[in-house]
PDB file of C-alpha atoms in Angstrom:
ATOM      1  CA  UNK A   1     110.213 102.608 118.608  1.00 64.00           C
ATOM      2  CA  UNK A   2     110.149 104.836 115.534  1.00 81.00           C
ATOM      3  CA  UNK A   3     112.546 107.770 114.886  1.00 94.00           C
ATOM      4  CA  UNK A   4     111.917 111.134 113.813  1.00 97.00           C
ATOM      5  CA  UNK A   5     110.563 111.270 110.565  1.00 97.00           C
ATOM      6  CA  UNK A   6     110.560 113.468 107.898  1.00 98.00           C
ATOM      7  CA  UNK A   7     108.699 114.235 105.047  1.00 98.00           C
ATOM      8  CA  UNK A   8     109.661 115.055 101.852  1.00 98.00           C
ATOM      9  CA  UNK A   9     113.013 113.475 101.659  1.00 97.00           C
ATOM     10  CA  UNK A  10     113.950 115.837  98.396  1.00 97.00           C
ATOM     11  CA  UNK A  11     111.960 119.083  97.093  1.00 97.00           C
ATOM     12  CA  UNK A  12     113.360 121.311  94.348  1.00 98.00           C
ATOM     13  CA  UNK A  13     110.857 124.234  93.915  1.00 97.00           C
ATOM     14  CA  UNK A  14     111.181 127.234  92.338  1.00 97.00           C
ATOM     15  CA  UNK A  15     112.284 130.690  93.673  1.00 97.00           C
ATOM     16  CA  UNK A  16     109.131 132.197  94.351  1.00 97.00           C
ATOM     17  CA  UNK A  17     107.273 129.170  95.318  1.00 97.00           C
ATOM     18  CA  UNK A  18     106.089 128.036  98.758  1.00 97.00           C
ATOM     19  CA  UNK A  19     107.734 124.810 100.478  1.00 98.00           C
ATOM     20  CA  UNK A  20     106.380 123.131 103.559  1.00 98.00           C
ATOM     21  CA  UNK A  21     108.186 120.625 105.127  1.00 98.00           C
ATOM     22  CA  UNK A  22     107.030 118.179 107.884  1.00 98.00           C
ATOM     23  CA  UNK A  23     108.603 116.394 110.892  1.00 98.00           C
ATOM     24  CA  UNK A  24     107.184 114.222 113.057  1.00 97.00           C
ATOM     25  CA  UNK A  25     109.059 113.378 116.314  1.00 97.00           C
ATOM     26  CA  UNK A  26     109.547 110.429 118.118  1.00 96.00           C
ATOM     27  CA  UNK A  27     106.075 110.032 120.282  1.00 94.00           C
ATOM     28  CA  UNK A  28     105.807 111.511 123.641  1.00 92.00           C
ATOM     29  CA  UNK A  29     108.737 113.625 123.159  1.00 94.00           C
ATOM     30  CA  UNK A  30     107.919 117.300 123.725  1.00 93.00           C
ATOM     31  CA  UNK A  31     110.492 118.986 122.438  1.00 94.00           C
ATOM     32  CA  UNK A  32     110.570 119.460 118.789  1.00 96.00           C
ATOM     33  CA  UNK A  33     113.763 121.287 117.496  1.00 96.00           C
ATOM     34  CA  UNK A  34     114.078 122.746 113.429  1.00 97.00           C
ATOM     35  CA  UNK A  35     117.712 123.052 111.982  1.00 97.00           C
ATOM     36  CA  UNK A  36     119.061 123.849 108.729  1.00 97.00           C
ATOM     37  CA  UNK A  37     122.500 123.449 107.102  1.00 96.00           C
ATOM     38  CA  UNK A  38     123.200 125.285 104.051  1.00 94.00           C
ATOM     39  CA  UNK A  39     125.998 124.087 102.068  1.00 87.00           C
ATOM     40  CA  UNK A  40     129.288 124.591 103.089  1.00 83.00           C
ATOM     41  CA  UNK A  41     128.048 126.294 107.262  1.00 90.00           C
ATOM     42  CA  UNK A  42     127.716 124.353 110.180  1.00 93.00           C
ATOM     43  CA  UNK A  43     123.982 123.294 111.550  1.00 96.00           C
ATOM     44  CA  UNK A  44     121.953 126.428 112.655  1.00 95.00           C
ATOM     45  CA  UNK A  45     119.450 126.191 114.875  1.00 94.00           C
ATOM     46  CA  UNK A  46     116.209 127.326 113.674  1.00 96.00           C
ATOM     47  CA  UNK A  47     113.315 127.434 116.357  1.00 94.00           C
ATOM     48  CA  UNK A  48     112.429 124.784 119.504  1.00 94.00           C
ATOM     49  CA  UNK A  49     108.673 124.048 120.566  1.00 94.00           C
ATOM     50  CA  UNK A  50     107.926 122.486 123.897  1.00 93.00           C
ATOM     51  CA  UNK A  51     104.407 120.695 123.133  1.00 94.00           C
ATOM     52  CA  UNK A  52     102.231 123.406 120.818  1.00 94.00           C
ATOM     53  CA  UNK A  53     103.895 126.665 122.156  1.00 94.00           C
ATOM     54  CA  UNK A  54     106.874 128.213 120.791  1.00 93.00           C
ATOM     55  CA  UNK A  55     110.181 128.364 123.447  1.00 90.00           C
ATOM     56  CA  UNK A  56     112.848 130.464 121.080  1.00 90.00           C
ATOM     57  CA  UNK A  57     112.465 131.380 117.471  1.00 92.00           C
ATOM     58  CA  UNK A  58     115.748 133.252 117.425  1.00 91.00           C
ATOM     59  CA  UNK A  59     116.865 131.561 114.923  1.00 92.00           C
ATOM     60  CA  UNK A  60     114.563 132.012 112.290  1.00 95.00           C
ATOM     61  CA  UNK A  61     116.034 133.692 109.411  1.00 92.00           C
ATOM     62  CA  UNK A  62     112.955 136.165 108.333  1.00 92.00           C
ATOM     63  CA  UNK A  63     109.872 136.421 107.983  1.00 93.00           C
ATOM     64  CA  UNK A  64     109.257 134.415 105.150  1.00 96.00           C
ATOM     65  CA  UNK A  65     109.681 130.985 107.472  1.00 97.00           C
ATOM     66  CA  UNK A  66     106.306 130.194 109.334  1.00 97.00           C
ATOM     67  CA  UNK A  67     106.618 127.137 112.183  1.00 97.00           C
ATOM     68  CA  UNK A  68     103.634 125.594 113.391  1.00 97.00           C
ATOM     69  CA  UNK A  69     103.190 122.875 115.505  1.00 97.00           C
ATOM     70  CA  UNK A  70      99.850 122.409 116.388  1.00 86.00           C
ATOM     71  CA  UNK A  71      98.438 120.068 119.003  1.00 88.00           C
ATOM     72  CA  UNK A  72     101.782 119.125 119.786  1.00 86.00           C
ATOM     73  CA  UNK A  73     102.415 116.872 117.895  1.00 93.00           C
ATOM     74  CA  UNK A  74     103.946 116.967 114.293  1.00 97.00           C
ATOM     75  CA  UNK A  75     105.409 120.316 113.018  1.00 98.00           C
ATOM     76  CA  UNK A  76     105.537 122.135 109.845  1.00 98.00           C
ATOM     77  CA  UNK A  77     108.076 124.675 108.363  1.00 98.00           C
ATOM     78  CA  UNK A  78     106.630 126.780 105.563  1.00 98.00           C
ATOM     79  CA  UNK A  79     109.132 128.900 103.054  1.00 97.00           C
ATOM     80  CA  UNK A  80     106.804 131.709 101.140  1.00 96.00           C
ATOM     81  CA  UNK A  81     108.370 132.163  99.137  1.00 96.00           C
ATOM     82  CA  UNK A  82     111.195 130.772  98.571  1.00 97.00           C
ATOM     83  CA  UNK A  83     114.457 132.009  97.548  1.00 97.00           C
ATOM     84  CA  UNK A  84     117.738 130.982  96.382  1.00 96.00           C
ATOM     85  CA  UNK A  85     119.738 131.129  99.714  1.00 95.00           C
ATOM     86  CA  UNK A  86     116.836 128.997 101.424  1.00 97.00           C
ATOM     87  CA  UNK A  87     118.279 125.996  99.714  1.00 97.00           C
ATOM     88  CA  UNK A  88     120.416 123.209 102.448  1.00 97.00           C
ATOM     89  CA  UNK A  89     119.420 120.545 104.472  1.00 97.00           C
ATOM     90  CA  UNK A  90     116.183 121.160 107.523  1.00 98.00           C
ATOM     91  CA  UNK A  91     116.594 118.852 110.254  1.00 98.00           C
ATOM     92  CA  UNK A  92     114.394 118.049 112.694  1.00 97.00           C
ATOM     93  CA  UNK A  93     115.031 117.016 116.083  1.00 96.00           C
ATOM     94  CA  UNK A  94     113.179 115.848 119.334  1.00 95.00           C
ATOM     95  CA  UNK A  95     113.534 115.438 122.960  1.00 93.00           C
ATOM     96  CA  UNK A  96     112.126 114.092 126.011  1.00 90.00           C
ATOM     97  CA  UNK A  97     111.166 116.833 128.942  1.00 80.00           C
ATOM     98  CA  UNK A  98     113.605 114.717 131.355  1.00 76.00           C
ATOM     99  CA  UNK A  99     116.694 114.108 129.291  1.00 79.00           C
ATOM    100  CA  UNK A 100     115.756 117.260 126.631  1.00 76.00           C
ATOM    101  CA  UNK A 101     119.391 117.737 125.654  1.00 81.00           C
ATOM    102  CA  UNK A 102     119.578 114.069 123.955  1.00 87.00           C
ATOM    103  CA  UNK A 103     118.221 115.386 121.076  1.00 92.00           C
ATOM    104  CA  UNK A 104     117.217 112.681 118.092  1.00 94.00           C
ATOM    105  CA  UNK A 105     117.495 113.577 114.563  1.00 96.00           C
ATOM    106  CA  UNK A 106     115.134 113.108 111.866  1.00 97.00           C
ATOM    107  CA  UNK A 107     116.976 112.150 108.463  1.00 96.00           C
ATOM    108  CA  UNK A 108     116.620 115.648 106.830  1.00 97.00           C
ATOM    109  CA  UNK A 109     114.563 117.477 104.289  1.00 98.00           C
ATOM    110  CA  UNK A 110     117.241 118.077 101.026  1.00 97.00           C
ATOM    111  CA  UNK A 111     115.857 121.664  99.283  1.00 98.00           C
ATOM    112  CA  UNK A 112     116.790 122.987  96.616  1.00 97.00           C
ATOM    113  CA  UNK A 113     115.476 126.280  95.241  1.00 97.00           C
ATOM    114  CA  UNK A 114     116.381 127.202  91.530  1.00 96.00           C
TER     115      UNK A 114
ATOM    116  CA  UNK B   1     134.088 134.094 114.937  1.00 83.00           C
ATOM    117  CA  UNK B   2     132.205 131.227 115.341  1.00 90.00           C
ATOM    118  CA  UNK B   3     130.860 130.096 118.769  1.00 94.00           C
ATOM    119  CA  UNK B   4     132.065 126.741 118.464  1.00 96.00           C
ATOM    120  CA  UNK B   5     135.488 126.153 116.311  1.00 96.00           C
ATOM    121  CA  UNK B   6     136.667 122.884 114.647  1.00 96.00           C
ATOM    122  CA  UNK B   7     139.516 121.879 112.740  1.00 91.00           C
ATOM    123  CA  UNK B   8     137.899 120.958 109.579  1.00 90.00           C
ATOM    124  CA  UNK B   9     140.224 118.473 108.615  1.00 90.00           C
ATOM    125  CA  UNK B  10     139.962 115.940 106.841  1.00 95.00           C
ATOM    126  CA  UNK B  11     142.545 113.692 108.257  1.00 95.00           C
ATOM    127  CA  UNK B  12     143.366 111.240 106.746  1.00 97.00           C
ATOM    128  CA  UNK B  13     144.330 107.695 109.061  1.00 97.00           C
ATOM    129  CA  UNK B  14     145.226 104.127 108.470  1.00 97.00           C
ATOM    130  CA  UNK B  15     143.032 101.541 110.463  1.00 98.00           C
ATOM    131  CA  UNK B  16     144.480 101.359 113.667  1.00 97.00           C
ATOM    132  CA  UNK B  17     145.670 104.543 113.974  1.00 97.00           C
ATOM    133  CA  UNK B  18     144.724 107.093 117.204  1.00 98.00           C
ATOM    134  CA  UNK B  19     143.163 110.175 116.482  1.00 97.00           C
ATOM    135  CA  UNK B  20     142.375 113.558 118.239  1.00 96.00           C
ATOM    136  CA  UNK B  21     139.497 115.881 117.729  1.00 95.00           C
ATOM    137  CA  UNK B  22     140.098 119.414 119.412  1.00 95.00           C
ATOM    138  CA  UNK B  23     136.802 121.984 119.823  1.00 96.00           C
ATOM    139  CA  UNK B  24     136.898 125.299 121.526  1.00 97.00           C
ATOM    140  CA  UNK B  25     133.791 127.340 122.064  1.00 96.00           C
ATOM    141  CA  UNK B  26     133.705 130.849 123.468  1.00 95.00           C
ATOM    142  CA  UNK B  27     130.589 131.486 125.161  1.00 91.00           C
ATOM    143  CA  UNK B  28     131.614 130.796 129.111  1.00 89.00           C
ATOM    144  CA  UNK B  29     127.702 130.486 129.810  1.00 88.00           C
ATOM    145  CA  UNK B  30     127.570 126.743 127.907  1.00 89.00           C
ATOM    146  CA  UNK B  31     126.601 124.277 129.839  1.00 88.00           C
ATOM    147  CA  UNK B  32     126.731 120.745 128.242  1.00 91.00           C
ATOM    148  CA  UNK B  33     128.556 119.651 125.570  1.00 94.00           C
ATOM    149  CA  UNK B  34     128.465 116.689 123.192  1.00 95.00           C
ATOM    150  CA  UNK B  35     130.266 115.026 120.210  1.00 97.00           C
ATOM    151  CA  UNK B  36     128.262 113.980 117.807  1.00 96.00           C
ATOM    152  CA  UNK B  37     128.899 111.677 114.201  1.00 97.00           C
ATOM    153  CA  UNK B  38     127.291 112.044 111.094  1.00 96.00           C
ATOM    154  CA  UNK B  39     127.815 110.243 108.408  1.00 96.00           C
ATOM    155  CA  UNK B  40     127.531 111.487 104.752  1.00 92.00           C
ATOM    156  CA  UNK B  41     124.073 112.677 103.335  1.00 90.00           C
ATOM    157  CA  UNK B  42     122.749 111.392 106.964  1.00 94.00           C
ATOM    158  CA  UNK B  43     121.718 112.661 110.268  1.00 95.00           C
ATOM    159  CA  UNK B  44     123.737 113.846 112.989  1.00 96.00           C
ATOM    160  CA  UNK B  45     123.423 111.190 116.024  1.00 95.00           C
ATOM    161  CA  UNK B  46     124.819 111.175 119.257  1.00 93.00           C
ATOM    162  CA  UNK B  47     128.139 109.889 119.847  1.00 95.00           C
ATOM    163  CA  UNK B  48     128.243 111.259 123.174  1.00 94.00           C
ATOM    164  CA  UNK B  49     128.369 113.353 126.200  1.00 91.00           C
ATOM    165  CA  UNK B  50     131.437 115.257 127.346  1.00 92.00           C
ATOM    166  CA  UNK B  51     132.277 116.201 130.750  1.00 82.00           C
ATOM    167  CA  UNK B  52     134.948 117.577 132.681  1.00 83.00           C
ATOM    168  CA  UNK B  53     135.785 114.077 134.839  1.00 85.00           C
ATOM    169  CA  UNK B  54     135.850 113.076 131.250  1.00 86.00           C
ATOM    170  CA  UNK B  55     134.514 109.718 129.823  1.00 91.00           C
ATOM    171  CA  UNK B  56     134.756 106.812 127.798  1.00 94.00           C
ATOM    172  CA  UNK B  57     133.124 104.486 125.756  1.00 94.00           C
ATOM    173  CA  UNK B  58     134.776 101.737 123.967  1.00 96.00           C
ATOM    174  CA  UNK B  59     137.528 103.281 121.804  1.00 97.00           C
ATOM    175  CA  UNK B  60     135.999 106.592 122.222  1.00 97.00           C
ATOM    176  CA  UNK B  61     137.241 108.528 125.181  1.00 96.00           C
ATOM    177  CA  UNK B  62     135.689 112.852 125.503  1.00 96.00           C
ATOM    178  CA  UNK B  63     137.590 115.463 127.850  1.00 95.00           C
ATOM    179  CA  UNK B  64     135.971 118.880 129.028  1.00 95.00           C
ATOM    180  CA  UNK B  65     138.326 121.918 129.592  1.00 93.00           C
ATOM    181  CA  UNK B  66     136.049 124.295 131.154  1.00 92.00           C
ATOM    182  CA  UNK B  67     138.680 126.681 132.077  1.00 92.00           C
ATOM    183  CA  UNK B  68     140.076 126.526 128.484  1.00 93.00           C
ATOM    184  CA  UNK B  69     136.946 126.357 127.261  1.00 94.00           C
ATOM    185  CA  UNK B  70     138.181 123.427 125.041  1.00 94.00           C
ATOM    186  CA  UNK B  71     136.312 119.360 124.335  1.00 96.00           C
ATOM    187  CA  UNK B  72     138.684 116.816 122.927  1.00 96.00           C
ATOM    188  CA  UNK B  73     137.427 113.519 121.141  1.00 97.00           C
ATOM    189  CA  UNK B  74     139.925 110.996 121.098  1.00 97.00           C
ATOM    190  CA  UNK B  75     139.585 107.643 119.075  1.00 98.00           C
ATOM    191  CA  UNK B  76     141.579 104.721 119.560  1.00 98.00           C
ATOM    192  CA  UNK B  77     142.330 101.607 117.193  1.00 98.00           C
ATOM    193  CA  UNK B  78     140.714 103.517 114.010  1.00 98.00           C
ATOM    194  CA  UNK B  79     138.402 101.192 112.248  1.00 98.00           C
ATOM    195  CA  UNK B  80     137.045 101.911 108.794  1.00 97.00           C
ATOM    196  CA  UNK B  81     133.483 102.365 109.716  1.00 97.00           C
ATOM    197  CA  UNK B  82     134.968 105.727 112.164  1.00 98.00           C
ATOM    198  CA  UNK B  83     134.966 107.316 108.821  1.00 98.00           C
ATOM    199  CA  UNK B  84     132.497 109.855 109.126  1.00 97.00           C
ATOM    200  CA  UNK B  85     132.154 113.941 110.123  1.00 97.00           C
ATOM    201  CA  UNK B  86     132.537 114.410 113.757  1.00 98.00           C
ATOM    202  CA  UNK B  87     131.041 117.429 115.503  1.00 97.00           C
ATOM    203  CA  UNK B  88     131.484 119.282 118.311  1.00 97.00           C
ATOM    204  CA  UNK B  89     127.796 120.737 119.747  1.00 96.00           C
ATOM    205  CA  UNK B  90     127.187 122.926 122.568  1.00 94.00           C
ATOM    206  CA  UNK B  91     124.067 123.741 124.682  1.00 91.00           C
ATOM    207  CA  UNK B  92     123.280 126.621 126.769  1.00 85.00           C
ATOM    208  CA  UNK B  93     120.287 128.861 127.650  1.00 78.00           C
ATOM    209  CA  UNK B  94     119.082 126.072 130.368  1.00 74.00           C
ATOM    210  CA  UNK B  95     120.186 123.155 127.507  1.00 70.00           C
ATOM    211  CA  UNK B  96     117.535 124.850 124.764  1.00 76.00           C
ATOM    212  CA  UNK B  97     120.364 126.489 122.582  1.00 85.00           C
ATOM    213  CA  UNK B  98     122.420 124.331 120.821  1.00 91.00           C
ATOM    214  CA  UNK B  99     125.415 125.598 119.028  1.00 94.00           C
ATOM    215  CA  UNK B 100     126.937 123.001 116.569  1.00 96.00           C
ATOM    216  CA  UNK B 101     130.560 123.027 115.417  1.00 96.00           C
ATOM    217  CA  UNK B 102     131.321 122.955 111.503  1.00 95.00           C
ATOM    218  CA  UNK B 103     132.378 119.249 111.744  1.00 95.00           C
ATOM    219  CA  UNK B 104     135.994 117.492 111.197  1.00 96.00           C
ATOM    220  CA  UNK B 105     135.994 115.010 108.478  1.00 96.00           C
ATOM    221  CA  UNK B 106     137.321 111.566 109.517  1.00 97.00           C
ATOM    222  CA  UNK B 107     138.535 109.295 106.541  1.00 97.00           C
ATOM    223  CA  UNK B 108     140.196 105.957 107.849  1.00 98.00           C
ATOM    224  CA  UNK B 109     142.225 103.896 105.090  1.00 96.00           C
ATOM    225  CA  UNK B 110     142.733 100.136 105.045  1.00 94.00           C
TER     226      UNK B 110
END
């Protein structure tokens, strides 16, 4: 069975430019979870959909993030635009509706905003 | 302060050695808790679950303090590949929030 995946690996953009990251979680699972760790700070949760909708966004820094995750499938984080403290790692994570708190990690999305 | 507190280490083992973990966490409403391992410029993955009868697997043995509001990670017989950042993570909010601890770094020595 294949993992979460993310896509890109790397992206150095920028301040000012727009970023926009994609995870695709492990198939059937309808929980899709965004994290981010900047360097140096713990993992902070970012936002959680269950299928399409959005459950909690409280963790979205500002406005400038944008989560979609249409059809309820794959997701994608936009930064527009970016700035300096946006740089760290974005996880992804999903989980199945009957075990949703084993959570399964994608390998991370490295930014870096100059 | 944070929600969930680690001691960041690192500590530093030989192979063989035993090795404690401590984590305390201060909201009272968190309901499941869970060590997990990630290893450098990697994911975090599931090491696993904590609960207050405590369990074990393998080497690896996790205790739940509710009243203390402390978790505990204990490994046994330290092997090289151990090395890695261990941390303590916290759900609550009906399991959707999860709170992550900083991490303590683990470096085991031949």
């Amino acid at each position: 069975e294949a993992g979460v995946t993310q896509f890109p690996s790397h992206s150095v953009i920028e301040k000012g430019q727009t970023v926009t990251l994609r995870c695709d979680p492990i198939s059937g699972h309808d929980n899709l979870y965004w994290y981010r760790r900047v360097m140096g700070k713990e993992i902070k949760f970012l936002l959680h959909f269950v299928k399409e909708s959005k459950q909690d966004e409280s963790g979205m820094p500002n406005n400038r993030f944008l989560a979609e995750r249409t059809g309820g499938t794959y997701s994608t984080l936009k930064v527009q635009p970016a700035e300096l403290e946006d740089s760290g790692v974005y996880f992804c994570a999903s989980s199945q509706d009957r075990d949703r708190e084993t959570q399964y990690f994608g390998p991370g999305t490295r930014l870096l905003v100059l | 302060r944070k929600e969930v507190e680690q001691d960041p280490g690192p500590f530093n083992v030989p192979e063989g050695a035993t090795v404690a973990f401590n984590c305390t966490y201060s909201n009272s409403a968190s309901q499941s808790f869970f060590w997990y391992r990630q290893d450098c410029r990697k994911e975090p993955k599931l090491l696993m679950s904590v609960y207050s009868s405590g369990n074990e697997d393998g080497r690896f043995t996790a205790q739940l303090n509710r009243a203390s509001q402390y978790i505990s990670l204990l490994i046994r017989d330290s092997k090289l590949s151990d090395s890695a950042t261990y941390l303590c993570v916290v759900n609550r909010d009906g399991g959707f929030k999860t709170i992550f601890g900083a991490g303590t770094r683990l470096f085991v020595k031949a």
